[in-house]
Tab-separated table of C-alpha atoms and ligand atoms in Angstrom:
chain	number	residue	atom	x	y	z
A	1	UNK	CA	-17.525	19.747	12.476
A	2	UNK	CA	-16.829	20.215	8.821
A	3	UNK	CA	-15.439	23.508	7.613
A	4	UNK	CA	-17.504	25.660	5.222
A	5	UNK	CA	-14.898	24.968	2.528
A	6	UNK	CA	-15.626	21.270	2.562
A	7	UNK	CA	-19.408	21.338	2.818
A	8	UNK	CA	-19.784	21.435	-0.970
A	9	UNK	CA	-17.354	18.587	-1.239
A	10	UNK	CA	-18.329	15.010	-1.933
A	11	UNK	CA	-16.269	12.055	-3.051
A	12	UNK	CA	-17.014	12.745	-6.735
A	13	UNK	CA	-16.832	16.558	-6.699
A	14	UNK	CA	-13.351	16.339	-8.266
A	15	UNK	CA	-15.094	15.292	-11.495
A	16	UNK	CA	-16.004	18.927	-12.194
A	17	UNK	CA	-12.301	19.868	-12.276
A	18	UNK	CA	-9.574	19.131	-14.818
A	19	UNK	CA	-8.047	15.758	-13.896
A	20	UNK	CA	-4.513	15.079	-15.073
A	21	UNK	CA	-2.984	11.662	-15.646
A	22	UNK	CA	-6.284	9.766	-15.879
A	23	UNK	CA	-6.485	6.842	-18.316
A	24	UNK	CA	-9.038	6.860	-21.111
A	25	UNK	CA	-11.293	3.794	-21.094
A	26	UNK	CA	-12.977	2.601	-24.294
A	27	UNK	CA	-16.004	1.194	-22.507
A	28	UNK	CA	-17.464	3.734	-20.029
A	29	UNK	CA	-20.264	1.360	-19.044
A	30	UNK	CA	-17.841	-1.378	-18.028
A	31	UNK	CA	-15.858	1.255	-16.114
A	32	UNK	CA	-18.950	2.437	-14.224
A	33	UNK	CA	-19.850	-1.145	-13.353
A	34	UNK	CA	-16.400	-1.715	-11.868
A	35	UNK	CA	-16.473	1.552	-9.915
A	36	UNK	CA	-19.897	0.628	-8.528
A	37	UNK	CA	-18.582	-2.771	-7.473
A	38	UNK	CA	-15.502	-1.248	-5.839
A	39	UNK	CA	-17.754	1.137	-3.954
A	40	UNK	CA	-19.620	-1.811	-2.438
A	41	UNK	CA	-16.584	-3.883	-1.504
A	42	UNK	CA	-15.326	-3.566	2.073
A	43	UNK	CA	-12.582	-1.042	2.798
A	44	UNK	CA	-8.943	-2.115	2.993
A	45	UNK	CA	-8.208	-0.007	6.088
A	46	UNK	CA	-10.475	1.502	8.762
A	47	UNK	CA	-10.838	5.011	10.098
A	48	UNK	CA	-9.442	4.165	13.570
A	49	UNK	CA	-6.132	3.160	12.052
A	50	UNK	CA	-6.113	6.237	9.862
A	51	UNK	CA	-6.708	8.450	12.907
A	52	UNK	CA	-3.994	6.628	14.864
A	53	UNK	CA	-1.526	7.293	12.081
A	54	UNK	CA	-2.485	10.959	11.958
A	55	UNK	CA	-1.769	11.267	15.656
A	56	UNK	CA	1.605	9.639	15.219
A	57	UNK	CA	2.403	11.987	12.344
A	58	UNK	CA	1.412	14.899	14.567
A	59	UNK	CA	4.084	13.687	17.004
A	60	UNK	CA	6.611	13.607	14.165
A	61	UNK	CA	5.596	17.165	13.302
A	62	UNK	CA	6.465	18.174	16.876
A	63	UNK	CA	9.875	16.521	16.526
A	64	UNK	CA	8.915	13.573	18.722
A	65	UNK	CA	8.893	10.824	16.093
A	66	UNK	CA	10.362	10.108	12.671
A	67	UNK	CA	8.588	8.784	9.571
A	68	UNK	CA	10.142	6.085	7.425
A	69	UNK	CA	8.122	5.798	4.229
A	70	UNK	CA	9.463	3.368	1.666
A	71	UNK	CA	8.817	0.805	-1.007
A	72	UNK	CA	8.749	0.355	-4.757
A	73	UNK	CA	8.280	3.126	-7.264
A	74	UNK	CA	5.552	0.938	-8.754
A	75	UNK	CA	4.354	-2.310	-7.248
A	76	UNK	CA	3.333	-4.917	-9.756
A	77	UNK	CA	0.608	-7.502	-9.327
A	78	UNK	CA	3.441	-10.050	-9.545
A	79	UNK	CA	4.876	-8.530	-6.345
A	80	UNK	CA	1.867	-9.873	-4.476
A	81	UNK	CA	3.614	-13.033	-3.318
A	82	UNK	CA	4.758	-13.966	0.140
A	83	UNK	CA	8.499	-13.857	-0.415
A	84	UNK	CA	8.520	-10.382	-1.956
A	85	UNK	CA	6.236	-8.960	0.722
A	86	UNK	CA	8.268	-10.485	3.546
A	87	UNK	CA	11.516	-9.143	2.116
A	88	UNK	CA	10.117	-5.647	1.773
A	89	UNK	CA	8.765	-5.720	5.299
A	90	UNK	CA	12.109	-6.979	6.588
A	91	UNK	CA	14.141	-4.205	5.033
A	92	UNK	CA	11.717	-1.584	6.334
A	93	UNK	CA	11.881	-3.102	9.828
A	94	UNK	CA	15.676	-3.279	9.733
A	95	UNK	CA	15.941	0.313	8.604
A	96	UNK	CA	13.519	1.391	11.293
A	97	UNK	CA	15.554	-0.397	13.936
A	98	UNK	CA	18.702	1.371	12.826
A	99	UNK	CA	16.896	4.728	12.778
A	100	UNK	CA	15.359	4.112	16.201
A	101	UNK	CA	18.813	3.434	17.568
A	102	UNK	CA	20.415	6.461	15.932
A	103	UNK	CA	17.636	9.035	16.275
A	104	UNK	CA	16.362	7.828	19.673
A	105	UNK	CA	12.806	8.498	18.585
A	106	UNK	CA	9.860	6.280	17.739
A	107	UNK	CA	9.870	5.426	14.050
A	108	UNK	CA	6.580	5.455	12.135
A	109	UNK	CA	6.710	2.787	9.442
A	110	UNK	CA	4.694	3.476	6.321
A	111	UNK	CA	5.110	1.160	3.346
A	112	UNK	CA	4.854	2.477	-0.181
A	113	UNK	CA	2.890	-0.658	-0.787
A	114	UNK	CA	-0.478	-2.418	-0.913
A	115	UNK	CA	-1.857	-0.145	-3.626
A	116	UNK	CA	1.084	1.581	-5.343
A	117	UNK	CA	-0.132	0.376	-8.737
A	118	UNK	CA	-0.793	3.538	-10.788
A	119	UNK	CA	1.938	5.714	-12.271
A	120	UNK	CA	1.945	9.233	-13.722
A	121	UNK	CA	3.664	9.478	-17.106
A	122	UNK	CA	5.377	12.445	-18.703
A	123	UNK	CA	3.781	11.600	-22.071
A	124	UNK	CA	0.418	9.967	-22.810
A	125	UNK	CA	1.687	7.819	-25.668
A	126	UNK	CA	4.751	5.864	-26.638
A	127	UNK	CA	5.981	5.396	-30.217
A	128	UNK	CA	8.093	2.474	-31.375
A	129	UNK	CA	8.983	1.859	-35.028
A	130	UNK	CA	6.290	4.220	-36.208
A	131	UNK	CA	3.580	2.632	-34.009
A	132	UNK	CA	2.009	4.853	-31.329
A	133	UNK	CA	0.196	3.333	-28.335
A	134	UNK	CA	-0.958	4.604	-24.930
A	135	UNK	CA	1.821	4.720	-22.309
A	136	UNK	CA	1.977	2.037	-19.647
A	137	UNK	CA	0.377	3.569	-16.517
A	138	UNK	CA	0.899	0.794	-14.000
A	139	UNK	CA	-0.785	-2.557	-13.349
A	140	UNK	CA	-3.939	-0.826	-12.113
A	141	UNK	CA	-4.522	0.510	-15.627
A	142	UNK	CA	-2.908	-1.531	-18.421
A	143	UNK	CA	-0.068	-3.918	-19.255
A	144	UNK	CA	3.548	-3.062	-20.109
A	145	UNK	CA	3.816	-5.126	-23.335
A	146	UNK	CA	3.867	-2.994	-26.454
A	147	UNK	CA	0.676	-4.207	-28.169
A	148	UNK	CA	-2.613	-2.403	-28.656
A	149	UNK	CA	-4.457	-5.001	-26.559
A	150	UNK	CA	-1.976	-4.790	-23.668
A	151	UNK	CA	-1.910	-1.010	-23.599
A	152	UNK	CA	-5.685	-0.541	-23.680
A	153	UNK	CA	-6.934	0.614	-20.255
A	154	UNK	CA	-8.878	-2.287	-18.705
A	155	UNK	CA	-11.385	-1.433	-15.924
A	156	UNK	CA	-11.188	-4.942	-14.459
A	157	UNK	CA	-7.614	-4.182	-13.403
A	158	UNK	CA	-9.064	-1.793	-10.810
A	159	UNK	CA	-10.680	-4.774	-9.125
A	160	UNK	CA	-7.537	-6.866	-9.428
A	161	UNK	CA	-5.545	-3.992	-7.880
A	162	UNK	CA	-7.972	-3.650	-4.978
A	163	UNK	CA	-7.722	-7.393	-4.333
A	164	UNK	CA	-3.924	-7.447	-4.515
A	165	UNK	CA	-3.698	-4.415	-2.201
A	166	UNK	CA	-5.968	-6.140	0.318
A	167	UNK	CA	-4.024	-9.407	0.121
A	168	UNK	CA	-0.702	-7.621	0.534
A	169	UNK	CA	-1.792	-5.569	3.524
A	170	UNK	CA	-3.533	-8.526	5.118
A	171	UNK	CA	-0.311	-10.525	5.022
A	172	UNK	CA	1.909	-7.646	6.163
A	173	UNK	CA	-0.403	-6.853	9.073
A	174	UNK	CA	-0.731	-10.493	10.103
A	175	UNK	CA	3.053	-10.767	10.224
A	176	UNK	CA	3.385	-7.589	12.250
A	177	UNK	CA	0.549	-8.447	14.650
A	178	UNK	CA	1.719	-12.024	14.985
A	179	UNK	CA	5.042	-10.945	16.483
A	180	UNK	CA	7.279	-10.842	13.422
A	181	UNK	CA	8.075	-7.190	14.103
A	182	UNK	CA	8.847	-7.628	17.816
A	183	UNK	CA	12.027	-5.763	18.675
A	184	UNK	CA	13.007	-8.650	20.962
A	185	UNK	CA	13.496	-10.770	17.864
A	186	UNK	CA	15.269	-8.820	15.152
A	187	UNK	CA	16.773	-12.133	14.014
A	188	UNK	CA	13.386	-12.859	12.388
A	189	UNK	CA	14.198	-10.142	9.875
A	190	UNK	CA	17.578	-11.458	8.870
A	191	UNK	CA	17.608	-11.270	5.120
A	192	UNK	CA	20.705	-13.433	4.870
A	193	UNK	CA	21.792	-11.077	2.154
A	194	UNK	CA	23.991	-8.622	3.937
A	195	UNK	CA	27.262	-9.921	2.618
A	196	UNK	CA	29.157	-6.691	2.953
A	197	UNK	CA	31.153	-7.362	6.104
A	198	UNK	CA	31.327	-3.850	7.541
A	199	UNK	CA	27.620	-3.269	7.053
A	200	UNK	CA	26.811	-6.600	8.624
A	201	UNK	CA	29.004	-5.908	11.664
A	202	UNK	CA	27.569	-2.442	12.148
A	203	UNK	CA	24.035	-3.843	11.971
A	204	UNK	CA	24.863	-6.617	14.449
A	205	UNK	CA	26.222	-4.041	16.883
A	206	UNK	CA	22.964	-2.091	16.682
A	207	UNK	CA	20.883	-5.218	17.295
A	208	UNK	CA	23.088	-6.054	20.263
A	209	UNK	CA	22.792	-2.578	21.680
A	210	UNK	CA	18.979	-2.525	21.355
A	211	UNK	CA	18.804	-5.993	22.905
A	212	UNK	CA	20.925	-4.766	25.834
A	213	UNK	CA	18.734	-1.694	26.272
A	214	UNK	CA	15.563	-3.804	26.331
A	215	UNK	CA	17.139	-6.200	28.849
A	216	UNK	CA	18.133	-3.273	31.004
A	217	UNK	CA	14.696	-1.644	31.072
A	218	UNK	CA	12.872	-4.902	31.484
A	219	UNK	CA	15.307	-5.801	34.264
A	220	UNK	CA	14.641	-2.666	36.261
A	221	UNK	CA	10.905	-2.461	35.551
A	222	UNK	CA	10.257	-6.183	35.914
A	223	UNK	CA	7.992	-6.235	32.867
A	224	UNK	CA	8.275	-6.425	29.110
A	225	UNK	CA	8.598	-3.159	27.191
A	226	UNK	CA	5.497	-3.530	25.079
A	227	UNK	CA	4.854	0.029	24.096
A	228	UNK	CA	8.222	0.432	22.478
A	229	UNK	CA	8.528	-3.019	21.016
A	230	UNK	CA	5.165	-3.464	19.375
A	231	UNK	CA	5.448	-2.104	15.946
A	232	UNK	CA	2.724	-0.616	13.794
A	233	UNK	CA	2.789	-0.761	10.079
A	234	UNK	CA	0.850	1.486	7.734
A	235	UNK	CA	0.272	1.596	3.989
A	236	UNK	CA	0.457	4.468	1.517
A	237	UNK	CA	0.307	5.020	-2.220
A	238	UNK	CA	0.051	7.885	-4.683
A	239	UNK	CA	-3.633	8.783	-4.953
A	240	UNK	CA	-3.470	9.124	-8.690
A	241	UNK	CA	-6.370	7.213	-10.222
A	242	UNK	CA	-9.266	9.240	-8.918
A	243	UNK	CA	-12.106	6.865	-9.759
A	244	UNK	CA	-10.307	4.124	-7.836
A	245	UNK	CA	-9.778	6.420	-4.853
A	246	UNK	CA	-13.339	7.725	-5.021
A	247	UNK	CA	-14.792	4.208	-4.990
A	248	UNK	CA	-13.029	3.447	-1.695
A	249	UNK	CA	-13.971	6.786	-0.121
A	250	UNK	CA	-16.631	6.450	2.547
A	251	UNK	CA	-18.506	8.752	4.871
A	252	UNK	CA	-17.994	7.456	8.402
A	253	UNK	CA	-20.940	8.689	10.491
A	254	UNK	CA	-19.204	8.077	13.816
A	255	UNK	CA	-16.381	10.400	12.788
A	256	UNK	CA	-18.699	12.591	10.723
A	257	UNK	CA	-16.096	12.757	7.977
A	258	UNK	CA	-15.095	11.178	4.696
A	259	UNK	CA	-12.130	8.807	4.584
A	260	UNK	CA	-10.201	7.237	1.764
A	261	UNK	CA	-10.150	3.673	3.030
A	262	UNK	CA	-7.999	2.200	0.262
A	263	UNK	CA	-4.892	3.141	2.252
A	264	UNK	CA	-3.867	4.992	5.404
A	265	UNK	CA	-1.918	7.805	3.816
A	266	UNK	CA	-2.405	8.699	0.159
A	267	UNK	CA	-0.208	11.355	-1.403
A	268	UNK	CA	-0.493	13.769	-4.329
A	269	UNK	CA	2.319	13.425	-6.872
A	270	UNK	CA	4.256	16.311	-8.377
A	271	UNK	CA	2.460	16.109	-11.707
A	272	UNK	CA	-1.049	16.285	-10.255
A	273	UNK	CA	-0.672	18.943	-7.555
A	274	UNK	CA	-2.229	21.864	-9.470
A	275	UNK	CA	-4.252	24.052	-7.140
A	276	UNK	CA	-7.246	24.166	-9.471
A	277	UNK	CA	-6.996	20.511	-10.394
A	278	UNK	CA	-9.112	17.485	-9.578
A	279	UNK	CA	-6.565	15.845	-7.277
A	280	UNK	CA	-6.384	18.782	-4.894
A	281	UNK	CA	-10.191	18.956	-4.937
A	282	UNK	CA	-10.455	15.267	-4.044
A	283	UNK	CA	-7.765	15.346	-1.361
A	284	UNK	CA	-9.069	18.415	0.431
A	285	UNK	CA	-12.222	16.577	1.470
A	286	UNK	CA	-10.812	13.354	2.890
A	287	UNK	CA	-9.840	13.138	6.551
A	288	UNK	CA	-6.730	10.956	6.077
A	289	UNK	CA	-3.264	12.253	6.753
A	290	UNK	CA	-2.057	13.122	3.267
A	291	UNK	CA	1.246	13.844	1.573
A	292	UNK	CA	2.113	16.232	-1.234
A	293	UNK	CA	5.288	16.006	-3.284
A	294	UNK	CA	7.067	19.351	-3.507
A	295	UNK	CA	9.516	20.065	-6.329
A	296	UNK	CA	11.444	23.019	-7.696
A	297	UNK	CA	8.613	24.050	-10.023
A	298	UNK	CA	6.407	24.955	-7.048
A	299	UNK	CA	6.669	28.633	-6.156
A	300	UNK	CA	5.724	30.165	-2.812
A	301	UNK	CA	2.145	31.042	-3.832
A	302	UNK	CA	1.461	27.518	-5.086
A	303	UNK	CA	2.861	25.927	-1.945
A	304	UNK	CA	0.937	28.310	0.300
A	305	UNK	CA	-2.251	27.611	-1.674
A	306	UNK	CA	-1.764	23.882	-1.144
A	307	UNK	CA	-1.166	24.274	2.574
A	308	UNK	CA	-4.237	26.418	3.174
A	309	UNK	CA	-6.527	24.483	0.819
A	310	UNK	CA	-5.547	21.037	2.042
A	311	UNK	CA	-5.373	21.830	5.732
A	312	UNK	CA	-7.599	24.856	6.407
A	313	UNK	CA	-7.950	23.946	10.096
A	314	UNK	CA	-4.184	23.538	10.562
A	315	UNK	CA	-4.798	20.110	12.001
A	316	UNK	CA	-1.587	18.498	13.329
A	317	UNK	CA	-0.495	15.419	11.380
A	318	UNK	CA	-2.833	16.145	8.488
A	319	UNK	CA	-0.316	17.406	5.921
A	320	UNK	CA	3.092	15.977	5.085
A	321	UNK	CA	5.174	17.877	2.566
A	322	UNK	CA	7.526	15.480	0.794
A	323	UNK	CA	10.249	17.624	-0.760
A	324	UNK	CA	12.156	16.173	-3.689
A	325	UNK	CA	14.378	18.897	-5.068
A	326	UNK	CA	17.494	16.919	-6.001
A	327	UNK	CA	20.983	17.254	-4.522
A	328	UNK	CA	21.710	20.042	-6.985
A	329	UNK	CA	18.762	22.306	-6.132
A	330	UNK	CA	17.864	21.613	-2.532
A	331	UNK	CA	20.151	24.291	-1.059
A	332	UNK	CA	18.325	27.049	-2.938
A	333	UNK	CA	14.812	25.576	-3.039
A	334	UNK	CA	14.311	24.259	0.499
A	335	UNK	CA	14.860	27.493	2.486
A	336	UNK	CA	12.333	29.251	0.229
A	337	UNK	CA	9.807	26.453	0.729
A	338	UNK	CA	10.235	26.484	4.513
A	339	UNK	CA	9.851	30.247	4.522
A	340	UNK	CA	6.752	30.128	2.302
A	341	UNK	CA	5.018	27.644	4.589
A	342	UNK	CA	6.041	29.641	7.637
A	343	UNK	CA	4.290	32.709	6.196
A	344	UNK	CA	0.974	30.830	6.204
A	345	UNK	CA	1.244	30.417	9.974
A	346	UNK	CA	0.549	26.696	9.526
A	347	UNK	CA	2.598	23.743	10.605
A	348	UNK	CA	3.285	20.723	8.440
A	349	UNK	CA	5.384	17.594	8.670
A	350	UNK	CA	8.411	17.935	6.413
A	351	UNK	CA	9.986	14.832	4.988
A	352	UNK	CA	12.608	14.373	2.279
A	353	UNK	CA	12.337	12.165	-0.803
A	354	UNK	CA	15.973	12.092	-1.964
A	355	UNK	CA	15.129	9.878	-4.942
A	356	UNK	CA	12.966	11.731	-7.458
A	357	UNK	CA	15.147	14.807	-7.913
A	358	UNK	CA	18.228	12.669	-8.524
A	359	UNK	CA	17.216	10.491	-11.452
A	360	UNK	CA	19.610	10.410	-14.403
A	361	UNK	CA	20.404	8.234	-17.404
A	362	UNK	CA	23.392	5.907	-17.049
A	363	UNK	CA	26.022	5.463	-19.749
A	364	UNK	CA	24.215	2.254	-20.794
A	365	UNK	CA	20.929	4.172	-21.203
A	366	UNK	CA	19.252	2.874	-18.004
A	367	UNK	CA	17.532	5.215	-15.555
A	368	UNK	CA	19.600	5.353	-12.395
A	369	UNK	CA	20.342	7.332	-9.231
A	370	UNK	CA	23.669	7.759	-7.482
A	371	UNK	CA	23.845	6.810	-3.826
A	372	UNK	CA	26.127	9.791	-3.190
A	373	UNK	CA	23.502	12.223	-4.525
A	374	UNK	CA	20.760	10.586	-2.472
A	375	UNK	CA	22.882	10.900	0.655
A	376	UNK	CA	23.914	14.441	-0.209
A	377	UNK	CA	20.304	15.546	-0.580
A	378	UNK	CA	19.414	13.982	2.766
A	379	UNK	CA	22.418	15.546	4.474
A	380	UNK	CA	21.500	18.945	3.115
A	381	UNK	CA	17.868	18.481	4.129
A	382	UNK	CA	18.721	17.614	7.742
A	383	UNK	CA	21.187	20.484	7.982
A	384	UNK	CA	18.960	23.149	6.417
A	385	UNK	CA	15.895	22.248	8.470
A	386	UNK	CA	17.996	22.435	11.640
A	387	UNK	CA	19.561	25.740	10.604
A	388	UNK	CA	16.160	27.267	9.950
A	389	UNK	CA	14.636	26.081	13.193
A	390	UNK	CA	12.498	23.578	11.315
A	391	UNK	CA	12.506	19.784	11.712
A	392	UNK	CA	13.038	17.096	9.117
A	393	UNK	CA	10.610	14.509	10.403
A	394	UNK	CA	11.085	11.686	7.960
A	395	UNK	CA	12.332	10.207	4.725
A	396	UNK	CA	10.577	8.814	1.668
A	397	UNK	CA	12.670	6.198	-0.133
A	398	UNK	CA	12.232	3.964	-3.176
A	399	UNK	CA	13.669	0.613	-2.199
A	400	UNK	CA	13.236	-3.101	-2.504
A	401	UNK	CA	14.132	-6.094	-0.333
A	402	UNK	CA	15.669	-7.772	-3.362
A	403	UNK	CA	19.228	-7.827	-4.585
A	404	UNK	CA	18.741	-5.570	-7.603
A	405	UNK	CA	21.275	-3.274	-9.275
A	406	UNK	CA	19.365	-0.122	-10.162
A	407	UNK	CA	21.099	2.671	-8.221
A	408	UNK	CA	24.872	3.114	-8.414
A	409	UNK	CA	27.296	3.601	-5.508
A	410	UNK	CA	26.924	2.504	-1.902
A	411	UNK	CA	29.371	0.408	0.092
A	412	UNK	CA	29.724	-2.050	-2.753
A	413	UNK	CA	30.460	0.733	-5.210
A	414	UNK	CA	28.043	-0.358	-7.955
A	415	UNK	CA	28.955	1.217	-11.289
A	416	UNK	CA	26.996	1.944	-14.456
A	417	UNK	CA	28.312	-1.345	-15.847
A	418	UNK	CA	26.813	-3.291	-12.892
A	419	UNK	CA	23.337	-1.982	-13.646
A	420	UNK	CA	22.793	-4.516	-16.448
A	421	UNK	CA	23.137	-7.431	-13.989
A	422	UNK	CA	19.891	-7.192	-12.045
A	423	UNK	CA	17.912	-4.212	-13.248
A	424	UNK	CA	14.262	-5.101	-12.668
A	425	UNK	CA	12.352	-1.880	-12.151
A	426	UNK	CA	9.913	-1.010	-14.906
A	427	UNK	CA	9.886	2.568	-13.672
A	428	UNK	CA	12.260	4.304	-11.240
A	429	UNK	CA	15.510	2.792	-9.915
A	430	UNK	CA	15.287	1.580	-6.311
A	431	UNK	CA	17.900	1.162	-3.601
A	432	UNK	CA	18.605	-2.515	-3.070
A	433	UNK	CA	18.454	-4.001	0.454
A	434	UNK	CA	22.108	-3.285	1.243
A	435	UNK	CA	21.999	0.252	-0.055
A	436	UNK	CA	18.772	0.915	1.854
A	437	UNK	CA	20.216	-0.369	5.109
A	438	UNK	CA	23.426	1.544	4.552
A	439	UNK	CA	21.447	4.736	4.010
A	440	UNK	CA	19.594	4.202	7.293
A	441	UNK	CA	22.929	3.621	9.046
A	442	UNK	CA	24.440	6.778	7.628
A	443	UNK	CA	21.431	8.855	8.731
A	444	UNK	CA	21.614	7.284	12.186
A	445	UNK	CA	25.372	7.815	12.507
A	446	UNK	CA	25.206	11.399	11.371
A	447	UNK	CA	22.404	12.223	13.798
A	448	UNK	CA	24.301	10.634	16.655
A	449	UNK	CA	27.401	12.627	15.888
A	450	UNK	CA	25.160	15.732	15.934
A	451	UNK	CA	26.218	16.580	12.449
A	452	UNK	CA	22.634	17.598	11.754
A	453	UNK	CA	22.588	20.246	14.473
B	501	PEP	C1	6.917	8.706	-7.349
B	501	PEP	O1	6.883	8.903	-6.127
B	501	PEP	O2	7.127	7.595	-7.872
B	501	PEP	C2	6.775	9.892	-8.253
B	501	PEP	C3	6.304	9.784	-9.480
B	501	PEP	O3	7.208	11.003	-7.650
B	501	PEP	P1	6.970	12.543	-7.984
B	501	PEP	O4	5.502	12.748	-7.982
B	501	PEP	O5	7.688	13.207	-6.853
B	501	PEP	O6	7.632	12.799	-9.312
B	502	CO	CO1	9.220	6.822	-8.498
């Protein structure tokens, strides 16, 4: 049954509303041709998987599971190569193992990948030496080089993005389904990179302990623990480019609902979450579990409007609020947000993005984030949710499986000066593999010591 609110909805109804952050294309006919082609191409995911994820998120909402959502700020088409995909999958699997061990709950793994190709920008243009060109909006839209040709929005990139997303997810899923993610064989995920001795030892102890637990249960039950050891993997990206999302949105008669089948779990970014805007209009009509980024600028009325508009039926698992207040503001902003949502009488899944409120400029002029601030925001989030009788059901992290130097701090104590060495992000700074694993360990340790209540 569809609610009365969504009966006037269709996958292009957002076009009647103001749409922020959309590129301007010079050739509308070429754009329409591409959108028509994308609408005919097969979906990247299917509605059964989307429904399965929603049910798992509903469990997280009840405090019975924990969501690990992570990946690059912006994927590039160049990232669509086996080594990069394997490394990203490995770090997510390692983190999830550590979290499983520490939190003693099933971990839902959702990559920020296979479609994270479009970026919101704070300004539409960029000026260098008196020349003004459109901003780079991600590989789905244009190219980063500073020339007029590179910065022109190219509709064909929508097709290239769809293909790369499909190739990436196909490979990730084949690895997972083929046994790569089996908890009996965490050695498959060894990145060979964890050089920091203490981190390595701590990780080995966790692997050993999970191995012992599996042996124990399989010993007494006489059969393999399949349920717990078979790992699912889901994809997510910011649903920013609405024509791209619309083209992959299909009405599924069997479910009697519309689904965005470009990914399992799209989210609305901070800059496009206006109640009257096109993104909220588009998202309210799709049946996927969806996320919304929540920042300090969102007051109670705005947040309540989002909750009731996006989930009028209060369906469990439907709405994930991804708060990203920053270590500095979370203590004042989060209690108000929890209270505001509580007043609606609705339940949501709360997760914390400790990255986007903690971005700063390093002494060398590079965008960075301090590990200590990331950890502090997470600590505060766990503590405040517990104090208020709420539940922090997941984390949303920008990370990479590579050995980059983009965020400072962590066990290795990276400084501003180290950032020059391997700074590769074209957008936001990501945790490198060691920092990401360390963060998972610290969350796990702190939960075990009941520091989070
Ligand atoms: C992002 O997730 O990369 C992003 C732009 O975040 P936000 O919308 O929270 O600013
Ligand atoms: Co980002």
